[in-house]
PDB file of C-alpha atoms and ligand atoms in Angstrom:
ATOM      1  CA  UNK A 154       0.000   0.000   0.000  1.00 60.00           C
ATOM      2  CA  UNK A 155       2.858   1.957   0.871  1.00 86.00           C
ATOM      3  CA  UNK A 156       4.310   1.672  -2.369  1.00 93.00           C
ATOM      4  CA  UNK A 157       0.981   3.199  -4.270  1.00 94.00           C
ATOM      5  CA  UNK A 158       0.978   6.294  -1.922  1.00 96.00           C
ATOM      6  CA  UNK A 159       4.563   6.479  -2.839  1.00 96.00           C
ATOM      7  CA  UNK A 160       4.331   6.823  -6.703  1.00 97.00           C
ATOM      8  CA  UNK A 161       1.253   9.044  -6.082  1.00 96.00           C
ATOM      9  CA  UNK A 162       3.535  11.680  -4.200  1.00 96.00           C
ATOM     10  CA  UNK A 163       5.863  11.099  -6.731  1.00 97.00           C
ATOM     11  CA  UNK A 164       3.888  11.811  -9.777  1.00 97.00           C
ATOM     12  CA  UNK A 165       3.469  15.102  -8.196  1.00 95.00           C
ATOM     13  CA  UNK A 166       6.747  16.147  -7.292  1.00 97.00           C
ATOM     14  CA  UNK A 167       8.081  15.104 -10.572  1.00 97.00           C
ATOM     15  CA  UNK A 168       4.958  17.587 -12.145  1.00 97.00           C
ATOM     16  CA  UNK A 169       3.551  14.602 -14.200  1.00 97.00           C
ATOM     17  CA  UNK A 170      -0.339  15.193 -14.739  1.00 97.00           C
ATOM     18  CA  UNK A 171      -0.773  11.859 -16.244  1.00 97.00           C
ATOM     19  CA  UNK A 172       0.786   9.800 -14.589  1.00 98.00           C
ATOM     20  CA  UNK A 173      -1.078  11.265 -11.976  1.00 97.00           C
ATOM     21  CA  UNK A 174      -4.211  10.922 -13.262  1.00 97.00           C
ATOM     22  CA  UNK A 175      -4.112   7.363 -14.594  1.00 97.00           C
ATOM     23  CA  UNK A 176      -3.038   6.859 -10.577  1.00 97.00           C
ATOM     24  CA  UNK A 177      -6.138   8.348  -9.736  1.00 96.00           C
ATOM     25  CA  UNK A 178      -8.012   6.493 -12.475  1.00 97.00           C
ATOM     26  CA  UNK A 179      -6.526   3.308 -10.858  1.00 96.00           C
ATOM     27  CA  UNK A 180      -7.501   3.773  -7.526  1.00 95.00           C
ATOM     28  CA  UNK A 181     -11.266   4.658  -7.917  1.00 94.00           C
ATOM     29  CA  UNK A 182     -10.990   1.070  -9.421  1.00 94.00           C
ATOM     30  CA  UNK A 183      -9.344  -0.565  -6.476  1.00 93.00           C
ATOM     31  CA  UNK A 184     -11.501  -1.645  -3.667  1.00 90.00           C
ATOM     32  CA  UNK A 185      -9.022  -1.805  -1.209  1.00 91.00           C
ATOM     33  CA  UNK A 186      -7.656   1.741  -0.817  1.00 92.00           C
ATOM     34  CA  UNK A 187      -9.431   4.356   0.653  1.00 88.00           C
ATOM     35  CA  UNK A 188      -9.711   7.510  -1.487  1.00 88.00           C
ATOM     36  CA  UNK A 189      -8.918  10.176   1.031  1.00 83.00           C
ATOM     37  CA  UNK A 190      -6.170   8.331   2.277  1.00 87.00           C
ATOM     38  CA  UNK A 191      -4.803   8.290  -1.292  1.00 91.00           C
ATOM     39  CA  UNK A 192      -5.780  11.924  -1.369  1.00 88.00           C
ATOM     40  CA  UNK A 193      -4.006  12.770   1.884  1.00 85.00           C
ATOM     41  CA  UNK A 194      -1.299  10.106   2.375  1.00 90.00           C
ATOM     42  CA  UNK A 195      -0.138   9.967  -1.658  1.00 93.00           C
ATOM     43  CA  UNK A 196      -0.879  13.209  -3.517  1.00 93.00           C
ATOM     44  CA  UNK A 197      -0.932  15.582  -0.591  1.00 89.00           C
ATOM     45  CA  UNK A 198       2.562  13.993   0.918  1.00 92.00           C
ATOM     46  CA  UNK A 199       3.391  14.982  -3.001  1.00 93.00           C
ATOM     47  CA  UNK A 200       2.327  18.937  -2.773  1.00 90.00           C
ATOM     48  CA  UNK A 201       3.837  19.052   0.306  1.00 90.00           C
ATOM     49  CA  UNK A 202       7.312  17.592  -0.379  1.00 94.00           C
ATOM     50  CA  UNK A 203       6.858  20.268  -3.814  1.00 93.00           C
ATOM     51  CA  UNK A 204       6.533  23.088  -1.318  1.00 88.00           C
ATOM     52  CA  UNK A 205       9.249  22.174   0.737  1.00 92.00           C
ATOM     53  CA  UNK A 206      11.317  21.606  -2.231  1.00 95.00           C
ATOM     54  CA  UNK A 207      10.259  25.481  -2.931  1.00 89.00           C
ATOM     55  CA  UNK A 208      10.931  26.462   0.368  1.00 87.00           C
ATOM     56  CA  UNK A 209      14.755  25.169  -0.094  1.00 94.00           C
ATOM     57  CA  UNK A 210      14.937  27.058  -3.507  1.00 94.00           C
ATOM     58  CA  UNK A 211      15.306  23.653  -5.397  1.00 95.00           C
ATOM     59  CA  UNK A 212      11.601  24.364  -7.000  1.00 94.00           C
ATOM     60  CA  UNK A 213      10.674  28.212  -8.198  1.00 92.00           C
ATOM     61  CA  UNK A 214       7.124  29.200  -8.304  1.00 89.00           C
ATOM     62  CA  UNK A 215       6.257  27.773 -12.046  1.00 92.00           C
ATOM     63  CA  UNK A 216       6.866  24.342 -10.328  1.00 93.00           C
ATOM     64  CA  UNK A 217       5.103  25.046  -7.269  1.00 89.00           C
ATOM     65  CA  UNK A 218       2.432  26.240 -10.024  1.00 87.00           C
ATOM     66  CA  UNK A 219       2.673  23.227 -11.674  1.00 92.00           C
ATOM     67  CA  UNK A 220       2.470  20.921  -8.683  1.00 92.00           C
ATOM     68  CA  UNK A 221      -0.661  22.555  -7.645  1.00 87.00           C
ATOM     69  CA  UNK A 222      -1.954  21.426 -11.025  1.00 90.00           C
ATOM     70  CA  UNK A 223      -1.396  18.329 -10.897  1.00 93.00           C
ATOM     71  CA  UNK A 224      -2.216  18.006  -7.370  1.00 90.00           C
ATOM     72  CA  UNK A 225      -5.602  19.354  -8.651  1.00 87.00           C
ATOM     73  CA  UNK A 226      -6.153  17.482 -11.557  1.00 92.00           C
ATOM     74  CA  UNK A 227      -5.471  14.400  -9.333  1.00 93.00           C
ATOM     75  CA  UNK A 228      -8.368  15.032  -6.857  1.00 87.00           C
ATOM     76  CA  UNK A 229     -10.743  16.165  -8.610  1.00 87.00           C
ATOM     77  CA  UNK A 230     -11.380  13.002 -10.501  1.00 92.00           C
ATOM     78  CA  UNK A 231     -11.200  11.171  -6.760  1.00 90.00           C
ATOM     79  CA  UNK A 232     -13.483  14.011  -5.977  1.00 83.00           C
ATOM     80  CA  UNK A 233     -15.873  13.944  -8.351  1.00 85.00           C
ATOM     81  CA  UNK A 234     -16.480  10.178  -7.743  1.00 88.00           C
ATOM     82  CA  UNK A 235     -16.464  10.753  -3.801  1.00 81.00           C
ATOM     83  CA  UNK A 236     -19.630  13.463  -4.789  1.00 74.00           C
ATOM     84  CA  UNK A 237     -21.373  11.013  -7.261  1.00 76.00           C
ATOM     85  CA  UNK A 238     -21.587   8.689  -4.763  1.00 72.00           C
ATOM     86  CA  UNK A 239     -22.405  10.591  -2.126  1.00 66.00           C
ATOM     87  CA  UNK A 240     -26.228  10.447  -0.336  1.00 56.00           C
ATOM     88  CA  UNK A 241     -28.850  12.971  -0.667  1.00 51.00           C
ATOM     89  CA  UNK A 242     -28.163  15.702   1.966  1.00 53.00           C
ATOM     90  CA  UNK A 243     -29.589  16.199   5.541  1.00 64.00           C
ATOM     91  CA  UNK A 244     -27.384  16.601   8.066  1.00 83.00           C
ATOM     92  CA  UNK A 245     -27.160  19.979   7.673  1.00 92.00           C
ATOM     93  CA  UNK A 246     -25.534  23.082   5.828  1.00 95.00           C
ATOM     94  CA  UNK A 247     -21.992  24.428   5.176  1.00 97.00           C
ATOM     95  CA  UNK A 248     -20.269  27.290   3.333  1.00 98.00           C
ATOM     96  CA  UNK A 249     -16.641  26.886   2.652  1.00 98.00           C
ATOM     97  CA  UNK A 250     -14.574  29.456   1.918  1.00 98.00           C
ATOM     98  CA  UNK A 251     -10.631  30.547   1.873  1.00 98.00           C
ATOM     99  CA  UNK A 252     -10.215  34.068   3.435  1.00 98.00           C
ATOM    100  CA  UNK A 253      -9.962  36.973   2.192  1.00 98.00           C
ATOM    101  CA  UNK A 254      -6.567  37.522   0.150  1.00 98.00           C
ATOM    102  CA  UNK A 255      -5.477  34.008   0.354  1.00 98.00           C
ATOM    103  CA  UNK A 256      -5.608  31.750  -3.045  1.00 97.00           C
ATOM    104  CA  UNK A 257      -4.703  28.040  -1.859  1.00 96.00           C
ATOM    105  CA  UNK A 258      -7.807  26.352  -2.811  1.00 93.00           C
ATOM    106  CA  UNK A 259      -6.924  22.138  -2.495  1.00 90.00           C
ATOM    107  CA  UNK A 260      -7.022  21.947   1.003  1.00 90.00           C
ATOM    108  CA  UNK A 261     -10.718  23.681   1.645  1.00 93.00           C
ATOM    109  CA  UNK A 262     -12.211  21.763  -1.680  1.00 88.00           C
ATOM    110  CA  UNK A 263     -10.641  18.275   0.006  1.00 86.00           C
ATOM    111  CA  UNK A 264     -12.737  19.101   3.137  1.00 90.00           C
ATOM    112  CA  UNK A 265     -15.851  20.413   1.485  1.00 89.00           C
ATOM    113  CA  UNK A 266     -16.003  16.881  -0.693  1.00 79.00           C
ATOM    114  CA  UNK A 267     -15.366  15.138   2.370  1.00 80.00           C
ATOM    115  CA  UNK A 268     -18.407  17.166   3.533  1.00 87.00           C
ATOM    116  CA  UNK A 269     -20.930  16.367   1.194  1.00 81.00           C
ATOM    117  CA  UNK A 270     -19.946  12.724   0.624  1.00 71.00           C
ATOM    118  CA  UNK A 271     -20.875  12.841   4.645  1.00 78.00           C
ATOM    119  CA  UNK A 272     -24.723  13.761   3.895  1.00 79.00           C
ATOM    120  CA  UNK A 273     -23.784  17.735   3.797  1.00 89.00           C
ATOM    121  CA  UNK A 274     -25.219  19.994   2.218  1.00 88.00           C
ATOM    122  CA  UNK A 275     -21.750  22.616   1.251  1.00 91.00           C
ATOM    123  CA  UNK A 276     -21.647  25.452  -0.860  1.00 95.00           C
ATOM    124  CA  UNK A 277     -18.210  26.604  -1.839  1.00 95.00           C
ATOM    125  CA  UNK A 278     -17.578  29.829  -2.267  1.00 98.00           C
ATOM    126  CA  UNK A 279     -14.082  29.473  -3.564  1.00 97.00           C
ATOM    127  CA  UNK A 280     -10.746  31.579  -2.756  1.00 98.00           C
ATOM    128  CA  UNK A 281     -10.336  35.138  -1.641  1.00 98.00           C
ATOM    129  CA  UNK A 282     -13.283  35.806  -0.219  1.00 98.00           C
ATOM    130  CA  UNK A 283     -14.318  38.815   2.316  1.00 98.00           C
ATOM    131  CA  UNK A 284     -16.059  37.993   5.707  1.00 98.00           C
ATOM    132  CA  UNK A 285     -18.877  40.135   4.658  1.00 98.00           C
ATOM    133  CA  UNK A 286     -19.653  38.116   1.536  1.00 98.00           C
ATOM    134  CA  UNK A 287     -18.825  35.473   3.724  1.00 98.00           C
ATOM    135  CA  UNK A 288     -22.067  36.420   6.626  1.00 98.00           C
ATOM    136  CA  UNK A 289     -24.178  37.075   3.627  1.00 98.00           C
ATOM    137  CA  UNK A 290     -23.972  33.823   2.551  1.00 98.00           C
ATOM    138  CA  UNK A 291     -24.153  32.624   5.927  1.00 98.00           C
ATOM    139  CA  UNK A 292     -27.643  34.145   6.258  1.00 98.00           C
ATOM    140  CA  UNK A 293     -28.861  33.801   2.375  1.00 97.00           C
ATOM    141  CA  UNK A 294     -28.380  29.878   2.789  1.00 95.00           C
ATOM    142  CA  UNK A 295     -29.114  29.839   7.072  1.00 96.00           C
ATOM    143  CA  UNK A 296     -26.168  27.770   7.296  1.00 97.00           C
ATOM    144  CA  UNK A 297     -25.216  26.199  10.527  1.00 97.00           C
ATOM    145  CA  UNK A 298     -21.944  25.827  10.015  1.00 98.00           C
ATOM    146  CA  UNK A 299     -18.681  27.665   8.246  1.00 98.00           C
ATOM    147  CA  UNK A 300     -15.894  26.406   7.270  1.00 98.00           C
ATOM    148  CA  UNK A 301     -12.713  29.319   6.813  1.00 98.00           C
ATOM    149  CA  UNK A 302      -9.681  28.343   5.311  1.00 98.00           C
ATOM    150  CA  UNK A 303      -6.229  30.372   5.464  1.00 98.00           C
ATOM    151  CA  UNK A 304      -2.921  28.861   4.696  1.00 98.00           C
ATOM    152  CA  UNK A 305      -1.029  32.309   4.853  1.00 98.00           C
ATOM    153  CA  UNK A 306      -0.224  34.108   8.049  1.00 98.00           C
ATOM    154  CA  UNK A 307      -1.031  37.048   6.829  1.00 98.00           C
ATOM    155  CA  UNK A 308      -4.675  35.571   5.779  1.00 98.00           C
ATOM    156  CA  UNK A 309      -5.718  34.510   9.156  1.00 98.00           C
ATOM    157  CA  UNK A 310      -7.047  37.709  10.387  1.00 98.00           C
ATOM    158  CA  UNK A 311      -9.727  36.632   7.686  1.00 98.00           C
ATOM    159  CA  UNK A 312     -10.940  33.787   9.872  1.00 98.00           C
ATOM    160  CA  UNK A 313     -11.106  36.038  13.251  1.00 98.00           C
ATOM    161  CA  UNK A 314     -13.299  38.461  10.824  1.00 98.00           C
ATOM    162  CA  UNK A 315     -16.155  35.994   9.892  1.00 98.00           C
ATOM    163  CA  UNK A 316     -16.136  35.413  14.298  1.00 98.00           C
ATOM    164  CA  UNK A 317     -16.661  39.012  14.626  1.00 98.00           C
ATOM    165  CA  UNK A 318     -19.213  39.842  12.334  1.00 98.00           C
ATOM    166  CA  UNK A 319     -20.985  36.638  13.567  1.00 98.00           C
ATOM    167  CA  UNK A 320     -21.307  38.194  17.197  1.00 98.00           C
ATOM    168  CA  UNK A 321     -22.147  41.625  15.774  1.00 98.00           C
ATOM    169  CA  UNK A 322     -24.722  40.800  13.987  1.00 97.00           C
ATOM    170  CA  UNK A 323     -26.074  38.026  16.903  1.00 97.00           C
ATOM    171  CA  UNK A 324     -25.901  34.768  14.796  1.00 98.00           C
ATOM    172  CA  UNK A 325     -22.571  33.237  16.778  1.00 98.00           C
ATOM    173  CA  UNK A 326     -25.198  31.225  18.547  1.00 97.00           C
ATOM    174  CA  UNK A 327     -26.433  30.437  15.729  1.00 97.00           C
ATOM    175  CA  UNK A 328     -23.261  29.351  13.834  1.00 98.00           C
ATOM    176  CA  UNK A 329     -20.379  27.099  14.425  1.00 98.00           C
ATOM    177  CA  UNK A 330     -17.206  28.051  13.122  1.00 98.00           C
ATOM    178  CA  UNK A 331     -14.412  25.737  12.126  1.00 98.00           C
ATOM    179  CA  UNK A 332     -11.211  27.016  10.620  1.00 98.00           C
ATOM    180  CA  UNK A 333      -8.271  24.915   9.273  1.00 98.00           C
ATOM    181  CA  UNK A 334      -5.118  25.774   7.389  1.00 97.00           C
ATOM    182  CA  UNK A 335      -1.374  25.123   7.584  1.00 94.00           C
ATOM    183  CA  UNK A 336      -0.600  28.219  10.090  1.00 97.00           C
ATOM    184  CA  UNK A 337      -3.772  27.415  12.110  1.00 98.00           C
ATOM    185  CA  UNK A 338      -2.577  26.560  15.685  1.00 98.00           C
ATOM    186  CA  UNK A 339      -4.553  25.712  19.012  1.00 98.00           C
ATOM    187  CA  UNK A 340      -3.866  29.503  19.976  1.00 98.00           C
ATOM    188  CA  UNK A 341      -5.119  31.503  16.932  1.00 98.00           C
ATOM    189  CA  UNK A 342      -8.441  28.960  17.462  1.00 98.00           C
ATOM    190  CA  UNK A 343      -8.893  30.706  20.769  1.00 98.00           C
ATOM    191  CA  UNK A 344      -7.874  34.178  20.057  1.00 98.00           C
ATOM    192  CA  UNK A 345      -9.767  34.588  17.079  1.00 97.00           C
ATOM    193  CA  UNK A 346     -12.940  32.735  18.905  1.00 98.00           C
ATOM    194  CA  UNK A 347     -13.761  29.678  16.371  1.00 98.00           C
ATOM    195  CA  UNK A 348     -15.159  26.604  17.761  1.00 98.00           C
ATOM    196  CA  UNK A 349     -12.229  24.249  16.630  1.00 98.00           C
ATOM    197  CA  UNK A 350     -10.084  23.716  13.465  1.00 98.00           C
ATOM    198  CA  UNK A 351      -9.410  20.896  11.598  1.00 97.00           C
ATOM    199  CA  UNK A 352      -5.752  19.516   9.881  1.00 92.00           C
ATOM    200  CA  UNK A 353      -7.196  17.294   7.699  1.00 89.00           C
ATOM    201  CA  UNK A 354     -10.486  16.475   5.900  1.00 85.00           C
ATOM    202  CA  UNK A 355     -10.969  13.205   8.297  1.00 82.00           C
ATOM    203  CA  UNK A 356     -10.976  15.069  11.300  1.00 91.00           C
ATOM    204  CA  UNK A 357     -13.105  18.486   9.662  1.00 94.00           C
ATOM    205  CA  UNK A 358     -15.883  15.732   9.381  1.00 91.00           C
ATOM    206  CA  UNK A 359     -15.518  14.988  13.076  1.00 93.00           C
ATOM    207  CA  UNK A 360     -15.656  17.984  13.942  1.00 97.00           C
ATOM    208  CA  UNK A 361     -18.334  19.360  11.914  1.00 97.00           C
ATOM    209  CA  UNK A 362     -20.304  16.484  13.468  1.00 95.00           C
ATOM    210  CA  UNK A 363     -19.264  16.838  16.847  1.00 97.00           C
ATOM    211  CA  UNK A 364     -19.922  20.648  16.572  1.00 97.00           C
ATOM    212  CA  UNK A 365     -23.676  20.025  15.000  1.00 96.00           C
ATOM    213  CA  UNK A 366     -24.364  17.121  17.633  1.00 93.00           C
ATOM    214  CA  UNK A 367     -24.969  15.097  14.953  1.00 88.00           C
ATOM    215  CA  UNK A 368     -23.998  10.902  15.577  1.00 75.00           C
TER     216      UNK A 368
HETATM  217 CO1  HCB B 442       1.492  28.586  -1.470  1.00 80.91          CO
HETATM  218  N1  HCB B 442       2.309  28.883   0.299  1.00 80.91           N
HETATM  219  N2  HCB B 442       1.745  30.466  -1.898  1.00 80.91           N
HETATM  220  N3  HCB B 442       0.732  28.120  -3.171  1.00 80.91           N
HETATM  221  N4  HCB B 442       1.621  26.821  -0.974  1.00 80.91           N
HETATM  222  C1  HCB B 442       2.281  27.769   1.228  1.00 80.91           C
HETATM  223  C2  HCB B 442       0.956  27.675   1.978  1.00 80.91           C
HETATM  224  C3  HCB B 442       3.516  28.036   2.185  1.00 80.91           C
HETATM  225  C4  HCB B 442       3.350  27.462   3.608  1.00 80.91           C
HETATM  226  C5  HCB B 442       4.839  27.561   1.538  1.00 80.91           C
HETATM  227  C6  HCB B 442       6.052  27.844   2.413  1.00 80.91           C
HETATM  228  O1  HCB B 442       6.524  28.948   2.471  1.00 80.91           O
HETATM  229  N5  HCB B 442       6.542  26.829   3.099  1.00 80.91           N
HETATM  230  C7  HCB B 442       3.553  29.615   2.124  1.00 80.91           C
HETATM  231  C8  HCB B 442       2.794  30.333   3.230  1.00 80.91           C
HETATM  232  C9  HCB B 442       3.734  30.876   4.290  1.00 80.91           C
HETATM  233  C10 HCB B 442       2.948  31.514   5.375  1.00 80.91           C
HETATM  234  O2  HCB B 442       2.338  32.536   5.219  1.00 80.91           O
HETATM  235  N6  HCB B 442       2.978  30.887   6.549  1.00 80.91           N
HETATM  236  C11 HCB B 442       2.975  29.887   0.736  1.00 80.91           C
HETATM  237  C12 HCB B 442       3.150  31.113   0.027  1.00 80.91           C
HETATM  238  C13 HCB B 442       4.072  32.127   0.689  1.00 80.91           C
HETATM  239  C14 HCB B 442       2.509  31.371  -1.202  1.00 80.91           C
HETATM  240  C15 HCB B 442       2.596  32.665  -2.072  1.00 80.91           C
HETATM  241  C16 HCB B 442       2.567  33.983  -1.289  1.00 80.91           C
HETATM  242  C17 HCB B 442       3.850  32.541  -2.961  1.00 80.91           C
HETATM  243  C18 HCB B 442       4.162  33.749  -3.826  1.00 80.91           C
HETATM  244  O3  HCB B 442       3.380  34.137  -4.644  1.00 80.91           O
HETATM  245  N7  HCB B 442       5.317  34.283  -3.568  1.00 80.91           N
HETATM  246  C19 HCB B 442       1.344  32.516  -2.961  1.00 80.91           C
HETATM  247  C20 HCB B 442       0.073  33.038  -2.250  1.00 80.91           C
HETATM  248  C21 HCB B 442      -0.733  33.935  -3.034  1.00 80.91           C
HETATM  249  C22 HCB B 442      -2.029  34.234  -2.282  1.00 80.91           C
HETATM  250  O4  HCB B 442      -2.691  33.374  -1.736  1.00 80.91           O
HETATM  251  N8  HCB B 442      -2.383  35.499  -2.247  1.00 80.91           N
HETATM  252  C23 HCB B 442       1.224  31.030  -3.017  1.00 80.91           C
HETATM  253  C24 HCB B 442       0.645  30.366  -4.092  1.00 80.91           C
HETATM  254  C25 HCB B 442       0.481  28.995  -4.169  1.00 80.91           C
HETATM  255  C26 HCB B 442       0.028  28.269  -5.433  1.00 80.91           C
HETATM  256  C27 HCB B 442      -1.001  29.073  -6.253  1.00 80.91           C
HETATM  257  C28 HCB B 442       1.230  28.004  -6.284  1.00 80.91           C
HETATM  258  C29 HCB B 442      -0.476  26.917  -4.811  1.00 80.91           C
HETATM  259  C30 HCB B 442      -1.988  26.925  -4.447  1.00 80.91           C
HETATM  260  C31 HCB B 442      -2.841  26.358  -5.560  1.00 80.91           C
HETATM  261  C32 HCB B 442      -4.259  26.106  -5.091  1.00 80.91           C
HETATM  262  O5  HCB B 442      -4.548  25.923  -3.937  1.00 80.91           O
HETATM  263  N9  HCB B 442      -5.162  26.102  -6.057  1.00 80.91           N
HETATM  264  C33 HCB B 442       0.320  26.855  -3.515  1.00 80.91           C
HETATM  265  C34 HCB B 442       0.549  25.657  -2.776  1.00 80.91           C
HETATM  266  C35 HCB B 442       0.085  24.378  -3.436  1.00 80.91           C
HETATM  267  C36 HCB B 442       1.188  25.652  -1.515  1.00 80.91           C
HETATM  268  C37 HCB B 442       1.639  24.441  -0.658  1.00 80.91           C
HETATM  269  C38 HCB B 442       2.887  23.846  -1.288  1.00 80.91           C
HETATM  270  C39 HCB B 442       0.642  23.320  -0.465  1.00 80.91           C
HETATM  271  C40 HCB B 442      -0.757  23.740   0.034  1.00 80.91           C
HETATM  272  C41 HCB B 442      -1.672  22.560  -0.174  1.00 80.91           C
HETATM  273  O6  HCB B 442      -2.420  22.497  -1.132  1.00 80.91           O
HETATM  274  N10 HCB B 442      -1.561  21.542   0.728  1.00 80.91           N
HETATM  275  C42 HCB B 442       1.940  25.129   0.724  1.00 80.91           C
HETATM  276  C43 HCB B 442       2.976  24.413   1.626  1.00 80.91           C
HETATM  277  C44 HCB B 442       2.343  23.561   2.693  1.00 80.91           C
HETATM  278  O7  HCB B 442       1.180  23.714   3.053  1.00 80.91           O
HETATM  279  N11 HCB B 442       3.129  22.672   3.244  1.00 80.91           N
HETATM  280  C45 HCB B 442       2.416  26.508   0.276  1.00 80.91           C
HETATM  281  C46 HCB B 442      -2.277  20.276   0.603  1.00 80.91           C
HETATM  282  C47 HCB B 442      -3.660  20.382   1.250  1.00 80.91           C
HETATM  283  C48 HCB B 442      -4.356  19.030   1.145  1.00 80.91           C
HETATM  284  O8  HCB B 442      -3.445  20.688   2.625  1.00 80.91           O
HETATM  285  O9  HCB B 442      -3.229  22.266   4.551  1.00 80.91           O
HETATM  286  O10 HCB B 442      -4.207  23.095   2.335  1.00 80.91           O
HETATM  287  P1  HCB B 442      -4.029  22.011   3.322  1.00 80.91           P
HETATM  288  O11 HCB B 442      -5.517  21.593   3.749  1.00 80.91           O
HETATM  289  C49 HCB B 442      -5.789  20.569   4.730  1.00 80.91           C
HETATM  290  C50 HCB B 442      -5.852  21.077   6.172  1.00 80.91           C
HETATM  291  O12 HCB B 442      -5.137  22.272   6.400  1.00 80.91           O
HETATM  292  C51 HCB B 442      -7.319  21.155   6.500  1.00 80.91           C
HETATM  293  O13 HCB B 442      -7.847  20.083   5.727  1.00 80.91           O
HETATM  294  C52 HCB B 442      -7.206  20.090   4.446  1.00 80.91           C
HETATM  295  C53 HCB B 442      -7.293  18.722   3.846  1.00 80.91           C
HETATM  296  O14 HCB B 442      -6.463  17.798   4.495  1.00 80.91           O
HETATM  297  N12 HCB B 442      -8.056  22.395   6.154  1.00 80.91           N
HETATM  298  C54 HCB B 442      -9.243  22.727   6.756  1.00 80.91           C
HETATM  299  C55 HCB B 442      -7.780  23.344   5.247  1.00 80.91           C
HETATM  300  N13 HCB B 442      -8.720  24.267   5.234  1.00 80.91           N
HETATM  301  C56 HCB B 442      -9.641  23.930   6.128  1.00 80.91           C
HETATM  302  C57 HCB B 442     -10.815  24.565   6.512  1.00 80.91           C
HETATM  303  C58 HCB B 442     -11.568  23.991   7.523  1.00 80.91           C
HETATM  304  O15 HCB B 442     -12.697  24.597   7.923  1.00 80.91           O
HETATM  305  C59 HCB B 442     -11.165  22.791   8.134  1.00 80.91           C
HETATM  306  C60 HCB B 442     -10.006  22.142   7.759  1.00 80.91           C
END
């Protein structure tokens, strides 16, 4: 099994879509791996290793680019099958979003898949979005939960913004708030005032149910 997360990382970090894809292709088709452990244990060990490989200035941002894509490309067809088999939605509903400023996308659509193949109901609002569009949605779609994503220091003031216009406007009752991200730490959960975060798409679910008292 090992082996198979192994050459999924790799086809990452050596920026080959195909072989990537025909990976991805292959695993829908085999019964005995789990698809978000092939998400999070063979591509994503891949986009990470590609960022620290940029980090050390062995990579420059084309590749990093280019990794993303792939990465992308990857899960999306995992994706797309986790959604088509998915149940019809009841549990209850989400909006995802990345904050404000912040373009890193993967990690947010992983969880928000993960989501709805759980019996959400998620709307994704993408990247770089502001906490007011952010509440609007909130209320337009009387979500119970949202879901803020920031994978840039500089982005996580975004999360503490959706908590604040929460309480202003009297919905933090109302509305759980779960924030995950790379720079996300048990600190910045309780300084900016979310109700937990979440550092991978196995434990978001957990939370989210935990959060919504749902078994
Ligand atoms: Co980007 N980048 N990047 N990047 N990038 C990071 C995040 C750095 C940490 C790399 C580094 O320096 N080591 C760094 C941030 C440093 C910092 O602020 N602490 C960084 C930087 C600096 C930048 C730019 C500024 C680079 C530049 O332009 N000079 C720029 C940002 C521009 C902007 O946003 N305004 C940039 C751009 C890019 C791309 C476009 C090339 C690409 C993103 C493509 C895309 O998303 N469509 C990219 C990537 C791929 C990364 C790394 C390599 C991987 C991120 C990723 O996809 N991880 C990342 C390095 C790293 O994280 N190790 C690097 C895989 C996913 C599966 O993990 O952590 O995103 P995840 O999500 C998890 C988890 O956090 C949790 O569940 C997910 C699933 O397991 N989770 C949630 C996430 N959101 C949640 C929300 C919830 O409610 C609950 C759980």
């Amino acid at each position: 099994m090992m082996e198979i997360f192994k050459e999924m990382a790799n086809s990452v970090i050596e920026l080959n879509t195909e072989k990537a894809k025909k990976l991805a292709q292959e695993a829908i088709n085999n019964p005995e791996l789990d698809l978000l452990e092939v998400i999070e244990k063979g591509f994503g060990e891949g986009i990470r290793k590609v960022g620290d490989l940029w980090e050390e200035g062995e990579y420059f941002l084309p590749e990093l680019m280019r990794g993303a894509q792939v990465m992308q490309e990857a899960s999306d067809i995992i994706t797309s099958h986790l959604e088509a088999a998915s149940k019809i939605v009841t549990k209850g509903t989400i909006i995802m979003a990345t904050a404000e400023g912040d373009i890193h996308t993967i990690g947010k659509e992983i969880v928000a898949t993960m989501l709805k193949a759980n019996g959400f109901k998620v709307i994704d609002l993408g990247a770089d979005v502001s906490a007011e569009t952010i509440l609007s949605e909130i209320k337009k779609h009387n979500a119970d939960l949202v879901g803020v994503s920031a994978l840039l220091t500089t982005t996580l003031k975004g999360q503490k913004e959706v908590v604040d216009l929460l309480i202003q406007e009297g919905l933090r009752d109302k509305v759980k708030v779960m924030i995950g991200g790379a720079p996300v730490t048990d600190q910045w959960v309780k300084e900016c005032g979310a109700d937990g975060s979440a550092e991978n798409a196995v434990s978001a679910v957990e939370l989210t149910k935990k959060l919504l008292k749902i078994e």
